[in-house]
Amino acid sequence: MFPNPLFAADDLTGGYFWLAALAVAVVVLFAGFALLLINRYKRCPSNRVLVIYGKVGGGNTSKCVHGGAAFVWPLIQDHAFLSLEPMQIEIPLKGALSIENIRVNVPSVFTVAIGTQPEVMQQAAIRLLGSGTKEIKEQVEHMIFGQLRQVIASMRIEDINRHREQFLHNIQTSLEPELRKIGLELINVNITDIGDESGYIEAIGRKAASQAVQQARVDVAQQEKMGQIGMAEAEREKAIQVANASKLREIGMREAEREKAVRVAQLDKEQKIGEQTAAFERESQVKSAEREKAVRVAQLDKEQKIGEQTAAFERESQVKSAERDMRVLVADANAKAVAGEAEAQAAIAGTQATLQFKQAEAYQMGETRKREAEAAVQEAQNRAMAKAALAQAERVEAERRAAVEAPAKAEKAKVIVEAEAEAEKRRIEAEGQAKATFARLEAEAKGQYEILAKKAEGLRLIVEACGGAQQAFQMLMLEHIDTMAQASAQAIANIKFDKVIVWEGGGNGNGHGGQTSQFLQNLARVMPPMMQVMKDIGGVEMPEYLARFTGEGAVRKPAVDGGVKTADA
């Protein structure tokens, strides 16, 4: 009944075989699935667009991926790539009509590429998937030709040639929406040349060159004129600066004098303000002392009233206390009397002793409690009267304090306001006086400056007209010689000469003439220096024969160097 060992070994070997086969099948299946995943997971480079088409879901015909990766399901999806490389398209446009009906040649080069925006990539997947570069260029070329002709037809030739940026902007604005419809975007527009068959642009160039030459000549003449004007202005600025320097020196002196006067006025003002401040503080201290005196008097009156009321209250309290003690003693005496009568009656009437004793005791207790209640009521009344007296005293104190403090505070506020108003008034008056003084001094300085400036200008004109400072000085002295003579005559006008006596005693025995002849000779000797002075100062030359009055027959002539030389007659 034992199992056969051979059959058991065969069964064990068959089990291992099937396990190995199962493991191999699982590994092969897993490797195939991994290989499938690797093959169907597509990565998109940055210069391409991955287009997954088939069943992509979301109601779209395709799914576009740029610069990423996506899994392409087998059987239900497939994929393709769109290149993002730019495409250059040459447009040899000729004979396009402008707004002026002039045919224009505009050869240009356009650079386009597939856009990377989601909606543009979708349009490219729909319109361009599977198309070659040549086919795409043909589509775009027709679109560019049409839009470029349309833009040229809306502009003048001068605007196209002069405003290139506006021309390019119009081309982009017109062409980009059309390119986006097929999934493209405009990268660059290069206009190689602009020309026309009629020579209009060449004529415009010659006109611009001629205008530029003329403008250059005008600019040269303008610069030469500006140079001359600049030199004249420099001379004028030099004269103005010299005059301004003189003016500033005079103004500085005037300002120094003005600041000195202002400083003196300010010091006077500060002295007056200090005196007023001291007077105000003195008055304030007096008022404060008076207020403290009034407050102290009121406080003493209050303490006196409070003392009187306190004494009256204590006196009434003592009276009430004595009355209360008297009532208690009377009650006690009555109680004792009733107790004695009860004991006597108890001794006489033994049978009724207990009853009468209880009645007496009850009566005593009732009277005692009655008296105690009355005393408590009276004590409460006394306490209420004391509180009322204290409240009355406090009220009287507050009324008197208010009656004393209110006028003092009002007087204090009035004094402060008046002092502040007076100080502000003095300050405003001082500021007004300072401003008036400053304005007056400034006006005087300006007037003096104008007078001196005009006088200097007049003297300059006189010197220029006379040909030199010496000639001008002589002319001015001649103009004022009548004033000098008048002043000399005025000096001796009030002197009265009753008579003139000439006392001549003849010669003195030495062969010389008398005093009169000597006086005339001395006068003649004085004439040459006077003539020289008149010549130097007034430019007046007197005849030489006026000097021939000397007794020796000599004539004094003015020397060239300003001295006097003598020559024989």
Short mmCIF file of C-alpha atoms in Angstrom, two decimals, residues 248-549:
data_model
loop_
_atom_site.label_atom_id
_atom_site.label_comp_id
_atom_site.label_asym_id
_atom_site.label_seq_id
_atom_site.Cartn_x
_atom_site.Cartn_y
_atom_site.Cartn_z
CA LEU A 248 26.21 145.57 -5.85
CA ARG A 249 28.95 147.46 -4.02
CA GLU A 250 26.64 150.44 -3.48
CA ILE A 251 23.79 148.14 -2.55
CA GLY A 252 26.04 146.29 -0.10
CA MET A 253 26.97 149.53 1.61
CA ARG A 254 23.33 150.56 1.74
CA GLU A 255 22.29 147.18 3.04
CA ALA A 256 24.94 147.32 5.75
CA GLU A 257 23.64 150.71 6.84
CA ARG A 258 20.08 149.43 6.66
CA GLU A 259 20.94 146.32 8.71
CA LYS A 260 22.64 148.54 11.25
CA ALA A 261 19.50 150.70 11.54
CA VAL A 262 17.28 147.59 11.66
CA ARG A 263 19.47 146.05 14.38
CA VAL A 264 19.33 149.24 16.43
CA ALA A 265 15.55 149.34 16.02
CA GLN A 266 15.34 145.65 16.98
CA LEU A 267 17.40 146.22 20.13
CA ASP A 268 15.16 149.17 21.05
CA LYS A 269 12.13 146.97 20.47
CA GLU A 270 13.56 144.15 22.62
CA GLN A 271 14.35 146.69 25.38
CA LYS A 272 10.79 148.00 25.30
CA ILE A 273 9.37 144.47 25.24
CA GLY A 274 11.58 143.51 28.22
CA GLU A 275 10.39 146.56 30.16
CA GLN A 276 6.77 145.73 29.34
CA THR A 277 7.34 142.09 30.30
CA ALA A 278 8.84 143.11 33.65
CA ALA A 279 5.92 145.46 34.30
CA PHE A 280 3.46 142.72 33.38
CA GLU A 281 5.19 140.22 35.68
CA ARG A 282 5.18 142.75 38.49
CA GLU A 283 1.46 143.42 38.01
CA SER A 284 0.84 139.68 37.77
CA GLN A 285 2.65 139.07 41.06
CA VAL A 286 0.63 141.86 42.72
CA LYS A 287 -2.60 140.38 41.42
CA SER A 288 -1.50 136.91 42.55
CA ALA A 289 -0.74 138.21 46.07
CA GLU A 290 -4.13 139.92 46.21
CA ARG A 291 -5.83 136.75 45.03
CA GLU A 292 -3.99 134.65 47.67
CA LYS A 293 -4.95 137.21 50.32
CA ALA A 294 -8.63 137.05 49.31
CA VAL A 295 -8.52 133.22 49.25
CA ARG A 296 -6.91 133.17 52.73
CA VAL A 297 -9.52 135.55 54.12
CA ALA A 298 -12.29 133.41 52.67
CA GLN A 299 -10.68 130.28 54.11
CA LEU A 300 -10.47 131.85 57.58
CA ASP A 301 -14.13 132.93 57.32
CA LYS A 302 -15.03 129.39 56.32
CA GLU A 303 -13.10 127.88 59.24
CA GLN A 304 -14.75 130.35 61.61
CA LYS A 305 -18.23 129.44 60.35
CA ILE A 306 -17.44 125.74 60.50
CA GLY A 307 -16.14 126.14 64.10
CA GLU A 308 -19.24 128.04 65.14
CA GLN A 309 -21.54 125.47 63.59
CA THR A 310 -19.49 122.62 65.09
CA ALA A 311 -19.69 124.21 68.57
CA ALA A 312 -23.46 124.74 68.19
CA PHE A 313 -23.83 121.12 67.05
CA GLU A 314 -21.79 119.83 70.02
CA ARG A 315 -23.78 122.00 72.40
CA GLU A 316 -27.09 120.66 71.07
CA SER A 317 -25.70 117.12 71.11
CA GLN A 318 -24.73 117.47 74.79
CA VAL A 319 -28.19 118.89 75.64
CA LYS A 320 -29.87 115.99 73.84
CA SER A 321 -27.58 113.51 75.60
CA ALA A 322 -28.42 115.03 79.01
CA GLU A 323 -32.13 114.86 78.23
CA ARG A 324 -31.74 111.25 77.19
CA ASP A 325 -29.89 110.37 80.44
CA MET A 326 -32.58 112.16 82.48
CA ARG A 327 -35.31 110.21 80.75
CA VAL A 328 -33.47 106.94 81.37
CA LEU A 329 -33.02 107.78 85.06
CA VAL A 330 -36.69 108.79 85.42
CA ALA A 331 -37.73 105.56 83.77
CA ASP A 332 -35.43 103.62 86.05
CA ALA A 333 -36.80 105.39 89.13
CA ASN A 334 -40.37 104.76 88.01
CA ALA A 335 -39.55 101.12 87.47
CA LYS A 336 -38.06 100.86 90.91
CA ALA A 337 -41.07 102.60 92.51
CA VAL A 338 -43.44 100.25 90.75
CA ALA A 339 -41.38 97.32 91.96
CA GLY A 340 -41.52 98.55 95.59
CA GLU A 341 -45.26 99.05 95.42
CA ALA A 342 -45.62 95.58 94.00
CA GLU A 343 -43.57 94.08 96.81
CA ALA A 344 -45.63 95.95 99.47
CA GLN A 345 -48.87 94.81 97.91
CA ALA A 346 -47.45 91.27 97.70
CA ALA A 347 -46.73 91.34 101.42
CA ILE A 348 -50.27 92.56 102.14
CA ALA A 349 -52.10 90.37 99.66
CA GLY A 350 -50.26 87.09 99.47
CA THR A 351 -52.81 85.45 97.28
CA GLN A 352 -52.48 88.06 94.59
CA ALA A 353 -48.74 88.52 94.96
CA THR A 354 -47.76 86.37 92.07
CA LEU A 355 -50.26 87.94 89.72
CA GLN A 356 -49.45 91.52 90.69
CA PHE A 357 -45.75 90.80 90.60
CA LYS A 358 -46.03 89.52 87.04
CA GLN A 359 -48.14 92.53 86.09
CA ALA A 360 -45.54 94.90 87.59
CA GLU A 361 -42.74 93.07 85.86
CA ALA A 362 -44.54 93.20 82.53
CA TYR A 363 -45.30 96.89 82.99
CA GLN A 364 -41.64 97.55 83.88
CA MET A 365 -40.43 95.72 80.86
CA GLY A 366 -42.87 97.57 78.58
CA GLU A 367 -41.93 100.98 79.94
CA THR A 368 -38.23 100.21 79.64
CA ARG A 369 -38.53 99.11 76.06
CA LYS A 370 -40.65 102.16 75.30
CA ARG A 371 -38.05 104.48 76.80
CA GLU A 372 -35.24 102.68 74.93
CA ALA A 373 -37.14 103.04 71.62
CA GLU A 374 -37.70 106.74 72.24
CA ALA A 375 -34.01 107.21 73.06
CA ALA A 376 -33.00 105.40 69.83
CA VAL A 377 -35.37 107.58 67.81
CA GLN A 378 -33.96 110.73 69.42
CA GLU A 379 -30.39 109.57 68.75
CA ALA A 380 -31.19 108.98 65.07
CA GLN A 381 -32.74 112.45 64.85
CA ASN A 382 -29.63 113.97 66.42
CA ARG A 383 -27.37 112.17 63.91
CA ALA A 384 -29.51 113.35 60.98
CA MET A 385 -29.39 116.93 62.29
CA ALA A 386 -25.59 116.70 62.61
CA LYS A 387 -25.23 115.46 59.00
CA ALA A 388 -27.53 118.24 57.79
CA ALA A 389 -25.45 120.83 59.66
CA LEU A 390 -22.23 119.48 58.06
CA ALA A 391 -23.81 119.55 54.57
CA GLN A 392 -25.01 123.12 55.17
CA ALA A 393 -21.50 124.15 56.26
CA GLU A 394 -19.93 122.58 53.16
CA ARG A 395 -22.47 124.28 50.90
CA VAL A 396 -21.80 127.66 52.50
CA GLU A 397 -18.05 127.06 52.10
CA ALA A 398 -18.42 126.18 48.42
CA GLU A 399 -20.61 129.22 47.75
CA ARG A 400 -18.17 131.59 49.45
CA ARG A 401 -15.18 129.98 47.70
CA ALA A 402 -16.90 130.33 44.35
CA ALA A 403 -17.85 133.94 45.17
CA VAL A 404 -14.20 134.72 45.96
CA GLU A 405 -12.42 132.61 43.28
CA ALA A 406 -14.65 133.49 40.31
CA PRO A 407 -13.85 137.25 40.33
CA ALA A 408 -10.19 136.49 40.96
CA LYS A 409 -10.04 134.08 37.98
CA ALA A 410 -11.94 136.52 35.80
CA GLU A 411 -9.59 139.33 36.81
CA LYS A 412 -6.58 137.09 36.14
CA ALA A 413 -7.86 136.10 32.68
CA LYS A 414 -8.66 139.73 31.89
CA VAL A 415 -5.17 140.84 32.92
CA ILE A 416 -3.55 138.05 30.86
CA VAL A 417 -5.65 138.84 27.77
CA GLU A 418 -4.97 142.56 28.08
CA ALA A 419 -1.24 141.95 28.52
CA GLU A 420 -1.12 139.60 25.52
CA ALA A 421 -3.12 142.06 23.41
CA GLU A 422 -0.82 144.92 24.42
CA ALA A 423 2.29 142.81 23.65
CA GLU A 424 0.87 141.77 20.26
CA LYS A 425 -0.01 145.39 19.52
CA ARG A 426 3.50 146.52 20.41
CA ARG A 427 4.99 143.72 18.30
CA ILE A 428 2.84 144.57 15.27
CA GLU A 429 3.65 148.28 15.64
CA ALA A 430 7.37 147.49 15.90
CA GLU A 431 7.22 145.23 12.85
CA GLY A 432 5.30 147.91 10.92
CA GLN A 433 7.84 150.56 11.87
CA ALA A 434 10.72 148.25 10.91
CA LYS A 435 9.11 147.46 7.54
CA ALA A 436 8.39 151.16 6.92
CA THR A 437 11.98 152.05 7.80
CA PHE A 438 13.27 149.29 5.56
CA ALA A 439 11.02 150.40 2.67
CA ARG A 440 12.05 154.06 3.13
CA LEU A 441 15.74 153.21 3.25
CA GLU A 442 15.41 150.91 0.27
CA ALA A 443 13.54 153.60 -1.72
CA GLU A 444 16.17 156.19 -0.76
CA ALA A 445 18.95 153.81 -1.79
CA LYS A 446 17.27 153.15 -5.12
CA GLY A 447 16.73 156.89 -5.66
CA GLN A 448 20.35 157.70 -4.79
CA TYR A 449 21.53 154.88 -7.02
CA GLU A 450 19.42 156.13 -9.94
CA ILE A 451 20.64 159.72 -9.39
CA LEU A 452 24.27 158.64 -9.24
CA ALA A 453 23.82 156.32 -12.25
CA LYS A 454 22.23 159.08 -14.32
CA LYS A 455 24.87 161.57 -13.14
CA ALA A 456 27.65 159.13 -14.04
CA GLU A 457 26.07 158.55 -17.44
CA GLY A 458 25.81 162.32 -18.01
CA LEU A 459 29.43 162.85 -16.98
CA ARG A 460 30.52 160.03 -19.29
CA LEU A 461 28.67 161.66 -22.20
CA ILE A 462 30.23 165.06 -21.34
CA VAL A 463 33.73 163.55 -21.23
CA GLU A 464 33.14 161.79 -24.56
CA ALA A 465 31.75 164.99 -26.12
CA CYS A 466 34.67 167.13 -24.87
CA GLY A 467 37.32 164.67 -26.00
CA GLY A 468 38.87 164.01 -22.59
CA ALA A 469 38.53 164.38 -18.85
CA GLN A 470 40.73 167.51 -18.68
CA GLN A 471 38.67 169.35 -21.31
CA ALA A 472 35.44 168.33 -19.58
CA PHE A 473 36.79 169.60 -16.22
CA GLN A 474 37.73 172.97 -17.79
CA MET A 475 34.31 173.32 -19.39
CA LEU A 476 32.54 172.54 -16.10
CA MET A 477 34.71 175.09 -14.27
CA LEU A 478 33.86 177.73 -16.88
CA GLU A 479 30.17 176.94 -16.46
CA HIS A 480 30.41 177.49 -12.71
CA ILE A 481 32.72 180.53 -12.76
CA ASP A 482 29.75 182.91 -12.58
CA THR A 483 28.54 181.01 -9.49
CA MET A 484 31.96 181.34 -7.91
CA ALA A 485 32.06 185.09 -8.69
CA GLN A 486 28.56 185.48 -7.31
CA ALA A 487 29.52 183.66 -4.12
CA SER A 488 32.61 185.87 -3.74
CA ALA A 489 30.50 188.99 -4.27
CA GLN A 490 27.92 187.70 -1.80
CA ALA A 491 30.64 187.25 0.79
CA ILE A 492 31.50 190.98 0.81
CA ALA A 493 28.11 192.31 -0.21
CA ASN A 494 27.07 193.22 3.32
CA ILE A 495 30.29 195.09 4.13
CA LYS A 496 29.72 198.88 3.97
CA PHE A 497 32.59 201.15 2.85
CA ASP A 498 31.80 204.72 3.82
CA LYS A 499 34.98 205.98 2.21
CA VAL A 500 38.37 204.77 0.99
CA ILE A 501 41.46 206.75 2.02
CA VAL A 502 44.79 206.21 0.29
CA TRP A 503 47.63 207.52 2.37
CA GLU A 504 50.67 208.02 0.22
CA GLY A 505 53.78 209.29 1.97
CA GLY A 506 55.93 209.39 -1.11
CA GLY A 507 59.23 207.61 -1.46
CA ASN A 508 61.31 206.43 1.41
CA GLY A 509 64.51 208.05 0.12
CA ASN A 510 65.95 204.86 -1.40
CA GLY A 511 64.89 205.59 -4.95
CA HIS A 512 61.81 203.33 -4.90
CA GLY A 513 58.26 204.45 -5.47
CA GLY A 514 55.55 204.79 -2.91
CA GLN A 515 53.27 202.19 -1.37
CA THR A 516 50.69 202.46 -4.17
CA SER A 517 53.22 201.76 -6.87
CA GLN A 518 54.57 198.85 -4.89
CA PHE A 519 51.03 197.46 -4.52
CA LEU A 520 50.53 197.64 -8.30
CA GLN A 521 53.87 196.00 -8.91
CA ASN A 522 53.03 193.18 -6.50
CA LEU A 523 49.66 192.76 -8.22
CA ALA A 524 51.42 192.55 -11.58
CA ARG A 525 53.75 189.89 -10.21
CA VAL A 526 50.74 187.83 -9.09
CA MET A 527 49.13 187.98 -12.56
CA PRO A 528 51.30 185.31 -14.32
CA PRO A 529 50.57 182.52 -11.76
CA MET A 530 46.88 183.43 -11.86
CA MET A 531 46.95 183.28 -15.67
CA GLN A 532 48.57 179.82 -15.47
CA VAL A 533 45.92 178.62 -13.02
CA MET A 534 43.11 179.92 -15.26
CA LYS A 535 44.72 178.17 -18.22
CA ASP A 536 45.09 174.87 -16.35
CA ILE A 537 41.65 174.94 -14.81
CA GLY A 538 39.48 176.78 -17.29
CA GLY A 539 41.57 176.60 -20.45
CA VAL A 540 41.52 180.40 -20.77
CA GLU A 541 44.62 182.20 -22.03
CA MET A 542 44.90 185.91 -21.15
CA PRO A 543 46.91 188.43 -23.24
CA GLU A 544 50.54 188.73 -22.25
CA TYR A 545 50.49 192.56 -22.14
CA LEU A 546 48.41 192.36 -18.97
CA ALA A 547 51.52 191.19 -17.20
CA ARG A 548 53.71 194.15 -18.31
CA PHE A 549 53.19 196.22 -15.14
#
